[in-house]
Short mmCIF file of C-alpha atoms in Angstrom, two decimals:
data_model
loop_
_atom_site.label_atom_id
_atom_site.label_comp_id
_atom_site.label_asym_id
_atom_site.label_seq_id
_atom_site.Cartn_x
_atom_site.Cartn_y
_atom_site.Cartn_z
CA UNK A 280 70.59 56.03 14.15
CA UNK A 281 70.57 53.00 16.41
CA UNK A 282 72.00 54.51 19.63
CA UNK A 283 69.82 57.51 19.18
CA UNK A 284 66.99 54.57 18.88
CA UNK A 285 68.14 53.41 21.86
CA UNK A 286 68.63 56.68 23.41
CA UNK A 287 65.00 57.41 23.56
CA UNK A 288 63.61 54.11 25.22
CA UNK A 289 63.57 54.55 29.35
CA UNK A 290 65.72 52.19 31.37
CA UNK A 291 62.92 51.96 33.71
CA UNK A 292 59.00 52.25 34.50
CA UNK A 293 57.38 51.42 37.16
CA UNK A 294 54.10 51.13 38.48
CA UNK A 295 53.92 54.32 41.25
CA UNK A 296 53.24 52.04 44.50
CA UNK A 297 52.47 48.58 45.48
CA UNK A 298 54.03 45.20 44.66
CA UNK A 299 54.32 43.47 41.31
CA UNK A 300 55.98 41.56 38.99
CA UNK A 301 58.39 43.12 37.17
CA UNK A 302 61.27 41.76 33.83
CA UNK A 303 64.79 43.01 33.00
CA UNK A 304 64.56 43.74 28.74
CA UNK A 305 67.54 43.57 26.91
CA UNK A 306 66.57 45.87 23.63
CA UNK A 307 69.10 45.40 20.92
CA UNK A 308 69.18 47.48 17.96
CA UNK A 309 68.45 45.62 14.72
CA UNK A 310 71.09 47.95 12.47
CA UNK A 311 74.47 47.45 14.67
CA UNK A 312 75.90 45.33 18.18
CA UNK A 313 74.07 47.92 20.33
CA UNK A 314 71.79 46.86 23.24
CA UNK A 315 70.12 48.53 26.21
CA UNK A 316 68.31 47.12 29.21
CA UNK A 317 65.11 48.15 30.59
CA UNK A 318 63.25 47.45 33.60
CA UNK A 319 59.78 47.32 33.47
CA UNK A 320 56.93 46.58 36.05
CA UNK A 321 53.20 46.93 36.74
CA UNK A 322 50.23 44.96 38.60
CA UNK A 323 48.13 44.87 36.07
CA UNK A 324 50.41 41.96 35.00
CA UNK A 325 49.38 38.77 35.95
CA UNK A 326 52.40 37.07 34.54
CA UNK A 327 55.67 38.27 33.75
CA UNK A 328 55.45 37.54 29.98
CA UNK A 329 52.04 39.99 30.44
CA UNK A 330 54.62 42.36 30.70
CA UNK A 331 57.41 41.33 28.41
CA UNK A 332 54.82 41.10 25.76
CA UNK A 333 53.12 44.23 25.73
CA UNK A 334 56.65 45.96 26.55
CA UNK A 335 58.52 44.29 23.61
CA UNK A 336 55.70 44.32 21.37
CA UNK A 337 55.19 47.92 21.09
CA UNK A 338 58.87 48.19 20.71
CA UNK A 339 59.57 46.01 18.20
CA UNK A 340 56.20 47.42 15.95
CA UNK A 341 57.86 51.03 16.32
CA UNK A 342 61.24 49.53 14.51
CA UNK A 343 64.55 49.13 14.67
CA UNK A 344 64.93 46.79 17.78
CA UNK A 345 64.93 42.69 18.98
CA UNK A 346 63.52 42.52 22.49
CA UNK A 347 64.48 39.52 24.23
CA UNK A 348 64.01 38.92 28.06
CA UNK A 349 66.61 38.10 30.30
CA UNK A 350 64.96 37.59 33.24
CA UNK A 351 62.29 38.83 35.68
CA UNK A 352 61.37 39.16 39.54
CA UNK A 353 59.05 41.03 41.75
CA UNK A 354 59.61 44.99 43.09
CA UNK A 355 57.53 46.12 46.44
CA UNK A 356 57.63 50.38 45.75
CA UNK A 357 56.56 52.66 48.61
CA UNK A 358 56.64 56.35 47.53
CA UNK A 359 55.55 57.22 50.72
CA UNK A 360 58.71 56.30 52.10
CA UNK A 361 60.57 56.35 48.71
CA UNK A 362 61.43 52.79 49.18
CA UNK A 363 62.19 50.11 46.58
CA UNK A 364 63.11 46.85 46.90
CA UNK A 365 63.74 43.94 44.37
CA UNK A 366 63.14 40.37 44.50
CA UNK A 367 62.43 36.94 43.36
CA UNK A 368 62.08 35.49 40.32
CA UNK A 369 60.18 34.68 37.11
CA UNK A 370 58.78 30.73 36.83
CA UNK A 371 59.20 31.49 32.95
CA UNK A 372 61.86 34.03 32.74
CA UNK A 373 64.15 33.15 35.35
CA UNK A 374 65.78 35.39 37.84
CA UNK A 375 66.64 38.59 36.73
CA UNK A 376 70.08 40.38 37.51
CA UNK A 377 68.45 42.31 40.56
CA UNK A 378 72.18 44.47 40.54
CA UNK A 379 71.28 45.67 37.24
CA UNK A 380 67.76 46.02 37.47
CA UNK A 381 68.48 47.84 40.93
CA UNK A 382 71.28 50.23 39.27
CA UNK A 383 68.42 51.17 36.46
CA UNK A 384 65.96 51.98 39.03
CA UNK A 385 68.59 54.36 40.87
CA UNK A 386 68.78 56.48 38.29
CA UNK A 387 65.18 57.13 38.00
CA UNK A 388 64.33 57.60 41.41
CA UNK A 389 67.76 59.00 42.76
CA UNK A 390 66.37 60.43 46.09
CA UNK A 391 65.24 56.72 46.57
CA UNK A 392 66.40 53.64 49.26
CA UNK A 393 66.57 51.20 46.76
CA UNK A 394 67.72 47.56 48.01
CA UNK A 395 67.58 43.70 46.54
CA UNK A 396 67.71 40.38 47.73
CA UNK A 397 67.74 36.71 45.66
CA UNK A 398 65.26 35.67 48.70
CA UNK A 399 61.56 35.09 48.00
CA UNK A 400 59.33 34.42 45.25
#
């Protein structure tokens, strides 16, 4: 039941252009050592615990899963171009694993350049 759980959540959503802030979720699964991480980011956030809260929130309320963040950063997405790159940090969440948030991101926009860098805030 867990993995199906687990299953169903998207590794990633993004806002459809712009830049923003953006966290790396780890969702584990309350019944067994199962985990998944998500990426998540959107402008209307003004922090990244805007996001982390809403996002883990509605997760946690639908059951079975912990949320816990393990870090955050910014994304600049140009559809346009199908461009995506990843940056920065979080001030409260640290610096995401841009890798991992990156490798998430490929798989739901494979016909995108997607590219990230530890520079910048």
């Amino acid at each position: 039941m867990a993995a199906e759980r687990l299953s169903t959540i998207p590794e990633a959503d993004i806002d459809p252009s712009g830049v923003f802030k953006y966290v790396l979720i780890r969702v584990h699964s309350t019944e067994e050592e199962a985990y998944v991480d998500i990426v998540r980011g959107y402008s209307w956030a003004e922090y990244h615990a805007d996001i982390y809260d809403k996002v883990s929130g509605d997760l946690e309320r639908a059951g079975g899963v912990d949320c816990e963040c393990i870090g955050g950063g910014r994304i600049k997405h140009d559809s346009a171009e199908k461009k995506i790159h990843v940056y920065g940090y979080s001030m409260g969440f640290g610096r995401a694993n841009h890798a991992v948030s990156t490798e998430k991101l490929k798989v739901r926009y494979p016909d995108y350049e997607i590219t990230w860098a530890n520079e910048g805030y």
